[in-house]
Each structure stands twice: as structure tokens, then as C-alpha cells.
Amino acid sequence: MHQGYQRKRRRPVAEINVVPYIDVMLVLLIIFMVTAPIVAQGVKVDLPQGQAESLPADSKPPVVASIDAMGDYYLDVGSSSSQEVLDLDEVAVRVGAIIQLEPERPVVVKADRSIPYEKVIQLMVSLQGAGVPSVGLMTDSPEDK
């Protein structure tokens, strides 16, 4: 027989190879990263059920982006209210600069009731692109009529 030499039996390795699972997870991560911006297009607006809530009394004065009946854009920043007509891009740049300095400052859109909905959406999208996290809509209370 064999002289002093024994053959060792190898036991089967009972480990799970995780490399294919990591590859699949990375592919899924890339797919979700690519499709998430496509799915999340649009402006989220929470409409009130009845009367609109007013801003808290302890909050900073809001930045008001206005659209008048002629479709011109204006910007009202707290105490400094300018009556100069601005371009849509100028409004976005100015509000973006304010939000970078004071991120907790509320931003409100004030539009004339005769303005097409498209103009309001364009303003809200440009504000969102400027870094504004949320935009409120200014309304009149029913008693003011």
C-alpha cells in the first residue's frame, strides 16, 4: 500500500459567492439613479382644503415673486420692495442668491387671477431650479371680497 503517506480528503467549501450579487445591486442602483429624475418631474404643490394657513408670526418676512395682469415679473424682498419689471431668469437668480444666504426664508408666488396657469408654473419651475426647496402660493381670504 502507501508508505507513510495518506491522502487527505478535501471537504467541499460551503461559502456563498457574493460577487454576482454585488454586480446585480450596482446595476440596479445605476438604473434607479437614472430613472428617479425622470419620474420626479413636476412641481409639488399641497393645495389647502379650505382656508389657507398663514405664515407663522415668528418666521422671516417672505420673498414674494409676483406676476401682474400684464404678465410682468416683480420681486419683493421683505422691506425692500422694488417696482422694476424683471425677467424670469433675473427673478430666479436673485431669489437663488437670497436662499443661499438665508435657506429658512419662505418664498411665495403672488399671481393675478387672470394670468394663465402656465406662467405660474414657469415661475415655480425656475424658482425650483434656483434652489428654492418649497414655494407657497399667496391667496386672498374669502372675507376680503
PDB file of C-alpha atoms in Angstrom, residues 11 74 91 99 101 106 108 135:
ATOM      1  CA  ARG A  11     -14.105  18.987   2.277  1.00  0.00           C
ATOM      2  CA  TYR A  74     -41.644  91.581  -9.851  1.00  0.00           C
ATOM      3  CA  VAL A  91     -36.080  86.592 -10.609  1.00  0.00           C
ATOM      4  CA  ILE A  99     -31.960  81.422  -0.441  1.00  0.00           C
ATOM      5  CA  LEU A 101     -27.755  83.322   2.318  1.00  0.00           C
ATOM      6  CA  PRO A 106     -40.052  81.384   2.860  1.00  0.00           C
ATOM      7  CA  VAL A 108     -44.244  82.889  -2.001  1.00  0.00           C
ATOM      8  CA  VAL A 135     -42.841  77.570  -2.793  1.00  0.00           C
TER       9      VAL A 135
END
